[in-house]
Amino acid sequence: MNGDPRDFRRYKRFECAVFRKTTEMHGGLSNMAGGFPLLVEGIPVLSAEALYQACRFPHMPDVQKLILAQSSPMTAKMKSKPYRTDSRPDWEMVKVPIMKWCLRIKLAQNWDKFSHALLSTGSKAIVEDSSRDTYWGAREIGPDLLEGQNVLGRLLMELRQKLHSSPDDLREVAPVPICCFTLLERQIGVVGKRVYPSVRRTSETASEAVA
């Protein structure tokens, strides 16, 4: 999964489990879907998208705090944009393993809901329909035809396969084996089931975690 144009794939929409809006049938597969709270090293995180974006900046805990304080996945993503030129220097090499890790945590800590979302796709190809992003998703190039690398969709299909073959192995998530893998200056270790039943939707949660 890289930027090589030869890695582009074509998908027939009617043969796939396609998601674009979070309100659609397979919308829960999107990183922009709410209702999948996480807890990493005691730090509440409202979405997989917020966790992914925060992982860009282990060396900038104040930026991580800003991202984690946002009430929606989209605003968390937007808050990261002004700082992206300061992303960790190996970001392009580690972003896919980090995304895979975020999806694993989303499953481990929202088991019933997210496993249902994955398994409801059956054996269909999972495709994120995007108007612009042909790396994480695929864009429409003709009537009912999508083209792109669809990296997010392929990671979700890989996770679905593991859910079928070895679900017990997905209950805990090891950290990505890279340097400086921290959240709000806390070294990230093995992440398991979320301890708390819910996450308070306030801007104070991330601040309290480092108080």
PDB file of C-alpha atoms in Angstrom:
ATOM      1  CA  MET A   1       0.000   0.000   0.000  1.00  0.00           C
ATOM      2  CA  ASN A   2       1.930   2.961  -1.304  1.00  0.00           C
ATOM      3  CA  GLY A   3       1.728   5.845  -3.742  1.00  0.00           C
ATOM      4  CA  ASP A   4       2.554   3.772  -6.816  1.00  0.00           C
ATOM      5  CA  PRO A   5      -0.112   4.346  -9.514  1.00  0.00           C
ATOM      6  CA  ARG A   6       0.165   0.643 -10.344  1.00  0.00           C
ATOM      7  CA  ASP A   7      -1.451  -0.021  -6.973  1.00  0.00           C
ATOM      8  CA  PHE A   8      -4.699   1.622  -8.121  1.00  0.00           C
ATOM      9  CA  ARG A   9      -7.687  -0.688  -8.289  1.00  0.00           C
ATOM     10  CA  ARG A  10     -11.111  -0.490  -9.868  1.00  0.00           C
ATOM     11  CA  TYR A  11     -14.334  -1.385  -8.112  1.00  0.00           C
ATOM     12  CA  LYS A  12     -17.878  -1.791  -9.386  1.00  0.00           C
ATOM     13  CA  ARG A  13     -20.024   0.089  -6.914  1.00  0.00           C
ATOM     14  CA  PHE A  14     -22.925  -2.371  -6.928  1.00  0.00           C
ATOM     15  CA  GLU A  15     -20.573  -5.252  -6.065  1.00  0.00           C
ATOM     16  CA  CYS A  16     -19.009  -3.483  -3.066  1.00  0.00           C
ATOM     17  CA  ALA A  17     -19.794  -2.289   0.439  1.00  0.00           C
ATOM     18  CA  VAL A  18     -19.269   1.406  -0.236  1.00  0.00           C
ATOM     19  CA  PHE A  19     -19.290   4.140   2.398  1.00  0.00           C
ATOM     20  CA  ARG A  20     -19.079   7.893   2.110  1.00  0.00           C
ATOM     21  CA  LYS A  21     -21.509   9.526   4.543  1.00  0.00           C
ATOM     22  CA  THR A  22     -21.604   8.334   8.131  1.00  0.00           C
ATOM     23  CA  THR A  23     -25.401   8.172   7.979  1.00  0.00           C
ATOM     24  CA  GLU A  24     -25.372   5.615   5.166  1.00  0.00           C
ATOM     25  CA  MET A  25     -25.642   1.842   5.548  1.00  0.00           C
ATOM     26  CA  HIS A  26     -21.921   1.236   6.043  1.00  0.00           C
ATOM     27  CA  GLY A  27     -21.160   4.647   7.531  1.00  0.00           C
ATOM     28  CA  GLY A  28     -19.851   3.169  10.775  1.00  0.00           C
ATOM     29  CA  LEU A  29     -16.779   1.994   8.870  1.00  0.00           C
ATOM     30  CA  SER A  30     -15.736   5.598   8.309  1.00  0.00           C
ATOM     31  CA  ASN A  31     -13.218   7.231  10.608  1.00  0.00           C
ATOM     32  CA  MET A  32     -15.606  10.180  10.617  1.00  0.00           C
ATOM     33  CA  ALA A  33     -18.306   8.130  12.342  1.00  0.00           C
ATOM     34  CA  GLY A  34     -19.101   9.164  15.895  1.00  0.00           C
ATOM     35  CA  GLY A  35     -20.106   6.796  18.655  1.00  0.00           C
ATOM     36  CA  PHE A  36     -16.865   4.793  18.800  1.00  0.00           C
ATOM     37  CA  PRO A  37     -15.035   6.253  21.830  1.00  0.00           C
ATOM     38  CA  LEU A  38     -11.546   5.084  22.718  1.00  0.00           C
ATOM     39  CA  LEU A  39      -9.309   5.103  25.770  1.00  0.00           C
ATOM     40  CA  VAL A  40      -5.528   5.016  25.288  1.00  0.00           C
ATOM     41  CA  GLU A  41      -3.201   5.122  28.297  1.00  0.00           C
ATOM     42  CA  GLY A  42      -6.063   6.537  30.353  1.00  0.00           C
ATOM     43  CA  ILE A  43      -6.643   9.327  27.841  1.00  0.00           C
ATOM     44  CA  PRO A  44     -10.165   9.630  26.387  1.00  0.00           C
ATOM     45  CA  VAL A  45     -10.277   9.865  22.592  1.00  0.00           C
ATOM     46  CA  LEU A  46     -13.586  10.459  20.846  1.00  0.00           C
ATOM     47  CA  SER A  47     -12.789   8.797  17.513  1.00  0.00           C
ATOM     48  CA  ALA A  48     -10.273   6.789  15.518  1.00  0.00           C
ATOM     49  CA  GLU A  49      -9.729   9.858  13.325  1.00  0.00           C
ATOM     50  CA  ALA A  50      -8.722  11.995  16.302  1.00  0.00           C
ATOM     51  CA  LEU A  51      -6.320   9.289  17.475  1.00  0.00           C
ATOM     52  CA  TYR A  52      -4.784   8.943  14.020  1.00  0.00           C
ATOM     53  CA  GLN A  53      -4.269  12.688  13.631  1.00  0.00           C
ATOM     54  CA  ALA A  54      -2.815  13.022  17.136  1.00  0.00           C
ATOM     55  CA  CYS A  55      -0.245  10.350  16.293  1.00  0.00           C
ATOM     56  CA  ARG A  56       1.310  12.744  13.782  1.00  0.00           C
ATOM     57  CA  PHE A  57       2.630  14.880  16.618  1.00  0.00           C
ATOM     58  CA  PRO A  58       4.233  12.892  19.469  1.00  0.00           C
ATOM     59  CA  HIS A  59       6.768  15.722  19.767  1.00  0.00           C
ATOM     60  CA  MET A  60       4.006  18.347  20.054  1.00  0.00           C
ATOM     61  CA  PRO A  61       1.754  17.359  22.980  1.00  0.00           C
ATOM     62  CA  ASP A  62      -0.042  20.709  22.920  1.00  0.00           C
ATOM     63  CA  VAL A  63      -1.157  19.999  19.351  1.00  0.00           C
ATOM     64  CA  GLN A  64      -2.217  16.500  20.360  1.00  0.00           C
ATOM     65  CA  LYS A  65      -4.240  18.009  23.195  1.00  0.00           C
ATOM     66  CA  LEU A  66      -5.911  20.437  20.786  1.00  0.00           C
ATOM     67  CA  ILE A  67      -6.867  17.605  18.429  1.00  0.00           C
ATOM     68  CA  LEU A  68      -8.196  15.369  21.197  1.00  0.00           C
ATOM     69  CA  ALA A  69     -10.305  18.176  22.647  1.00  0.00           C
ATOM     70  CA  GLN A  70     -12.462  18.461  19.516  1.00  0.00           C
ATOM     71  CA  SER A  71     -16.034  17.228  19.706  1.00  0.00           C
ATOM     72  CA  SER A  72     -16.173  15.662  16.235  1.00  0.00           C
ATOM     73  CA  PRO A  73     -13.822  13.603  14.040  1.00  0.00           C
ATOM     74  CA  MET A  74     -13.937  16.198  11.260  1.00  0.00           C
ATOM     75  CA  THR A  75     -12.969  19.102  13.504  1.00  0.00           C
ATOM     76  CA  ALA A  76     -10.150  16.989  14.946  1.00  0.00           C
ATOM     77  CA  LYS A  77      -8.867  16.464  11.406  1.00  0.00           C
ATOM     78  CA  MET A  78      -9.213  20.155  10.554  1.00  0.00           C
ATOM     79  CA  LYS A  79      -7.331  21.238  13.679  1.00  0.00           C
ATOM     80  CA  SER A  80      -4.364  19.119  12.606  1.00  0.00           C
ATOM     81  CA  LYS A  81      -4.028  20.746   9.184  1.00  0.00           C
ATOM     82  CA  PRO A  82      -2.068  23.903  10.109  1.00  0.00           C
ATOM     83  CA  TYR A  83       0.604  21.741  11.756  1.00  0.00           C
ATOM     84  CA  ARG A  84       0.993  19.006   9.152  1.00  0.00           C
ATOM     85  CA  THR A  85       4.325  20.260   7.870  1.00  0.00           C
ATOM     86  CA  ASP A  86       5.559  19.507  11.395  1.00  0.00           C
ATOM     87  CA  SER A  87       4.318  15.902  11.387  1.00  0.00           C
ATOM     88  CA  ARG A  88       6.792  13.357  12.709  1.00  0.00           C
ATOM     89  CA  PRO A  89       9.542  13.038  10.057  1.00  0.00           C
ATOM     90  CA  ASP A  90       8.774   9.392   9.287  1.00  0.00           C
ATOM     91  CA  TRP A  91       5.025   9.982   8.918  1.00  0.00           C
ATOM     92  CA  GLU A  92       4.777   8.775   5.330  1.00  0.00           C
ATOM     93  CA  MET A  93       6.408   5.489   6.329  1.00  0.00           C
ATOM     94  CA  VAL A  94       4.383   4.887   9.493  1.00  0.00           C
ATOM     95  CA  LYS A  95       0.947   6.291   8.630  1.00  0.00           C
ATOM     96  CA  VAL A  96      -0.469   2.991   7.343  1.00  0.00           C
ATOM     97  CA  PRO A  97       0.665   0.924  10.369  1.00  0.00           C
ATOM     98  CA  ILE A  98      -0.737   3.670  12.613  1.00  0.00           C
ATOM     99  CA  MET A  99      -4.070   3.656  10.783  1.00  0.00           C
ATOM    100  CA  LYS A 100      -4.189  -0.133  11.090  1.00  0.00           C
ATOM    101  CA  TRP A 101      -3.510   0.212  14.831  1.00  0.00           C
ATOM    102  CA  CYS A 102      -6.275   2.823  15.207  1.00  0.00           C
ATOM    103  CA  LEU A 103      -8.783   0.528  13.499  1.00  0.00           C
ATOM    104  CA  ARG A 104      -7.746  -2.348  15.747  1.00  0.00           C
ATOM    105  CA  ILE A 105      -8.387  -0.211  18.826  1.00  0.00           C
ATOM    106  CA  LYS A 106     -11.731   0.922  17.424  1.00  0.00           C
ATOM    107  CA  LEU A 107     -12.696  -2.743  17.213  1.00  0.00           C
ATOM    108  CA  ALA A 108     -11.228  -3.868  20.547  1.00  0.00           C
ATOM    109  CA  GLN A 109     -12.983  -1.092  22.456  1.00  0.00           C
ATOM    110  CA  ASN A 110     -16.274  -1.082  20.537  1.00  0.00           C
ATOM    111  CA  TRP A 111     -16.450  -4.796  19.877  1.00  0.00           C
ATOM    112  CA  ASP A 112     -20.150  -5.438  19.336  1.00  0.00           C
ATOM    113  CA  LYS A 113     -20.861  -2.314  17.323  1.00  0.00           C
ATOM    114  CA  PHE A 114     -17.801  -2.269  15.083  1.00  0.00           C
ATOM    115  CA  SER A 115     -17.627  -6.024  14.533  1.00  0.00           C
ATOM    116  CA  HIS A 116     -21.243  -5.868  13.362  1.00  0.00           C
ATOM    117  CA  ALA A 117     -20.342  -3.050  10.960  1.00  0.00           C
ATOM    118  CA  LEU A 118     -17.488  -5.107   9.526  1.00  0.00           C
ATOM    119  CA  LEU A 119     -19.356  -8.399   9.288  1.00  0.00           C
ATOM    120  CA  SER A 120     -22.420  -6.761   7.748  1.00  0.00           C
ATOM    121  CA  THR A 121     -20.352  -6.261   4.578  1.00  0.00           C
ATOM    122  CA  GLY A 122     -20.266 -10.018   3.984  1.00  0.00           C
ATOM    123  CA  SER A 123     -17.507 -10.911   1.552  1.00  0.00           C
ATOM    124  CA  LYS A 124     -17.818  -7.748  -0.516  1.00  0.00           C
ATOM    125  CA  ALA A 125     -14.922  -5.420  -1.182  1.00  0.00           C
ATOM    126  CA  ILE A 126     -15.063  -2.480   1.235  1.00  0.00           C
ATOM    127  CA  VAL A 127     -14.501   0.857  -0.484  1.00  0.00           C
ATOM    128  CA  GLU A 128     -14.402   4.411   0.810  1.00  0.00           C
ATOM    129  CA  ASP A 129     -16.050   6.596  -1.832  1.00  0.00           C
ATOM    130  CA  SER A 130     -14.190   9.908  -1.968  1.00  0.00           C
ATOM    131  CA  SER A 131     -14.455  12.811  -4.367  1.00  0.00           C
ATOM    132  CA  ARG A 132     -10.719  13.558  -4.110  1.00  0.00           C
ATOM    133  CA  ASP A 133      -8.740  11.079  -2.025  1.00  0.00           C
ATOM    134  CA  THR A 134      -7.569   8.182  -4.176  1.00  0.00           C
ATOM    135  CA  TYR A 135      -5.052   7.039  -1.561  1.00  0.00           C
ATOM    136  CA  TRP A 136      -7.272   6.141   1.405  1.00  0.00           C
ATOM    137  CA  GLY A 137     -10.332   5.757  -0.816  1.00  0.00           C
ATOM    138  CA  ALA A 138     -11.444   5.633  -4.437  1.00  0.00           C
ATOM    139  CA  ARG A 139     -13.214   8.175  -6.620  1.00  0.00           C
ATOM    140  CA  GLU A 140     -15.875   7.718  -9.233  1.00  0.00           C
ATOM    141  CA  ILE A 141     -14.482   7.580 -12.769  1.00  0.00           C
ATOM    142  CA  GLY A 142     -17.623   6.465 -14.565  1.00  0.00           C
ATOM    143  CA  PRO A 143     -21.127   5.146 -14.025  1.00  0.00           C
ATOM    144  CA  ASP A 144     -20.914   2.926 -10.930  1.00  0.00           C
ATOM    145  CA  LEU A 145     -17.126   2.592 -11.288  1.00  0.00           C
ATOM    146  CA  LEU A 146     -14.620   3.654  -8.619  1.00  0.00           C
ATOM    147  CA  GLU A 147     -10.833   3.794  -8.873  1.00  0.00           C
ATOM    148  CA  GLY A 148      -8.161   4.339  -6.248  1.00  0.00           C
ATOM    149  CA  GLN A 149      -5.729   2.663  -3.904  1.00  0.00           C
ATOM    150  CA  ASN A 150      -8.505   2.366  -1.309  1.00  0.00           C
ATOM    151  CA  VAL A 151      -6.005   1.800   1.487  1.00  0.00           C
ATOM    152  CA  LEU A 152      -8.576   2.326   4.245  1.00  0.00           C
ATOM    153  CA  GLY A 153     -10.989  -0.107   2.629  1.00  0.00           C
ATOM    154  CA  ARG A 154      -8.262  -2.706   2.249  1.00  0.00           C
ATOM    155  CA  LEU A 155      -7.239  -2.341   5.899  1.00  0.00           C
ATOM    156  CA  LEU A 156     -10.874  -2.843   6.881  1.00  0.00           C
ATOM    157  CA  MET A 157     -11.094  -5.972   4.724  1.00  0.00           C
ATOM    158  CA  GLU A 158      -7.937  -7.303   6.351  1.00  0.00           C
ATOM    159  CA  LEU A 159      -9.439  -6.644   9.780  1.00  0.00           C
ATOM    160  CA  ARG A 160     -12.687  -8.341   8.749  1.00  0.00           C
ATOM    161  CA  GLN A 161     -10.760 -11.437   7.667  1.00  0.00           C
ATOM    162  CA  LYS A 162      -8.973 -11.599  11.025  1.00  0.00           C
ATOM    163  CA  LEU A 163     -12.307 -11.166  12.764  1.00  0.00           C
ATOM    164  CA  HIS A 164     -13.465 -14.320  10.993  1.00  0.00           C
ATOM    165  CA  SER A 165     -10.295 -16.362  11.457  1.00  0.00           C
ATOM    166  CA  SER A 166      -8.885 -15.371  14.861  1.00  0.00           C
ATOM    167  CA  PRO A 167     -11.189 -13.000  16.764  1.00  0.00           C
ATOM    168  CA  ASP A 168      -9.552 -13.669  20.138  1.00  0.00           C
ATOM    169  CA  ASP A 169      -6.298 -12.214  18.819  1.00  0.00           C
ATOM    170  CA  LEU A 170      -8.045  -8.878  18.274  1.00  0.00           C
ATOM    171  CA  ARG A 171      -9.085  -8.265  21.878  1.00  0.00           C
ATOM    172  CA  GLU A 172      -5.787  -6.555  22.715  1.00  0.00           C
ATOM    173  CA  VAL A 173      -3.691  -4.301  20.510  1.00  0.00           C
ATOM    174  CA  ALA A 174       0.097  -4.057  20.696  1.00  0.00           C
ATOM    175  CA  PRO A 175       1.703  -0.666  20.056  1.00  0.00           C
ATOM    176  CA  VAL A 176       3.135   0.115  16.652  1.00  0.00           C
ATOM    177  CA  PRO A 177       6.859  -0.809  16.860  1.00  0.00           C
ATOM    178  CA  ILE A 178       8.217   2.651  16.108  1.00  0.00           C
ATOM    179  CA  CYS A 179      10.119   5.217  18.113  1.00  0.00           C
ATOM    180  CA  CYS A 180       8.427   8.044  19.992  1.00  0.00           C
ATOM    181  CA  PHE A 181       5.004   6.402  19.995  1.00  0.00           C
ATOM    182  CA  THR A 182       3.437   8.589  22.656  1.00  0.00           C
ATOM    183  CA  LEU A 183       0.162  10.324  23.444  1.00  0.00           C
ATOM    184  CA  LEU A 184       0.303  13.431  25.628  1.00  0.00           C
ATOM    185  CA  GLU A 185       3.837  12.416  26.636  1.00  0.00           C
ATOM    186  CA  ARG A 186       2.708   8.955  27.764  1.00  0.00           C
ATOM    187  CA  GLN A 187       4.383   5.960  26.153  1.00  0.00           C
ATOM    188  CA  ILE A 188       1.733   3.845  24.455  1.00  0.00           C
ATOM    189  CA  GLY A 189       1.656   0.207  25.491  1.00  0.00           C
ATOM    190  CA  VAL A 190      -0.778  -2.634  24.886  1.00  0.00           C
ATOM    191  CA  VAL A 191      -4.351  -1.369  24.581  1.00  0.00           C
ATOM    192  CA  GLY A 192      -7.257  -3.565  25.579  1.00  0.00           C
ATOM    193  CA  LYS A 193     -10.916  -3.227  26.381  1.00  0.00           C
ATOM    194  CA  ARG A 194     -12.069   0.271  27.252  1.00  0.00           C
ATOM    195  CA  VAL A 195     -12.424   0.549  31.027  1.00  0.00           C
ATOM    196  CA  TYR A 196     -14.948   3.353  31.140  1.00  0.00           C
ATOM    197  CA  PRO A 197     -18.412   3.003  29.552  1.00  0.00           C
ATOM    198  CA  SER A 198     -18.403   6.448  27.977  1.00  0.00           C
ATOM    199  CA  VAL A 199     -16.243   9.462  27.238  1.00  0.00           C
ATOM    200  CA  ARG A 200     -17.269  12.927  28.356  1.00  0.00           C
ATOM    201  CA  ARG A 201     -17.660  15.214  25.387  1.00  0.00           C
ATOM    202  CA  THR A 202     -15.908  18.236  26.805  1.00  0.00           C
ATOM    203  CA  SER A 203     -12.767  20.112  25.936  1.00  0.00           C
ATOM    204  CA  GLU A 204     -11.509  19.358  29.450  1.00  0.00           C
ATOM    205  CA  THR A 205     -10.904  15.631  28.954  1.00  0.00           C
ATOM    206  CA  ALA A 206      -7.533  15.902  27.254  1.00  0.00           C
ATOM    207  CA  SER A 207      -6.453  18.701  29.588  1.00  0.00           C
ATOM    208  CA  GLU A 208      -7.284  16.655  32.670  1.00  0.00           C
ATOM    209  CA  ALA A 209      -5.242  13.739  31.348  1.00  0.00           C
ATOM    210  CA  VAL A 210      -2.032  15.750  31.705  1.00  0.00           C
ATOM    211  CA  ALA A 211      -2.955  17.734  34.808  1.00  0.00           C
TER     212      ALA A 211
END
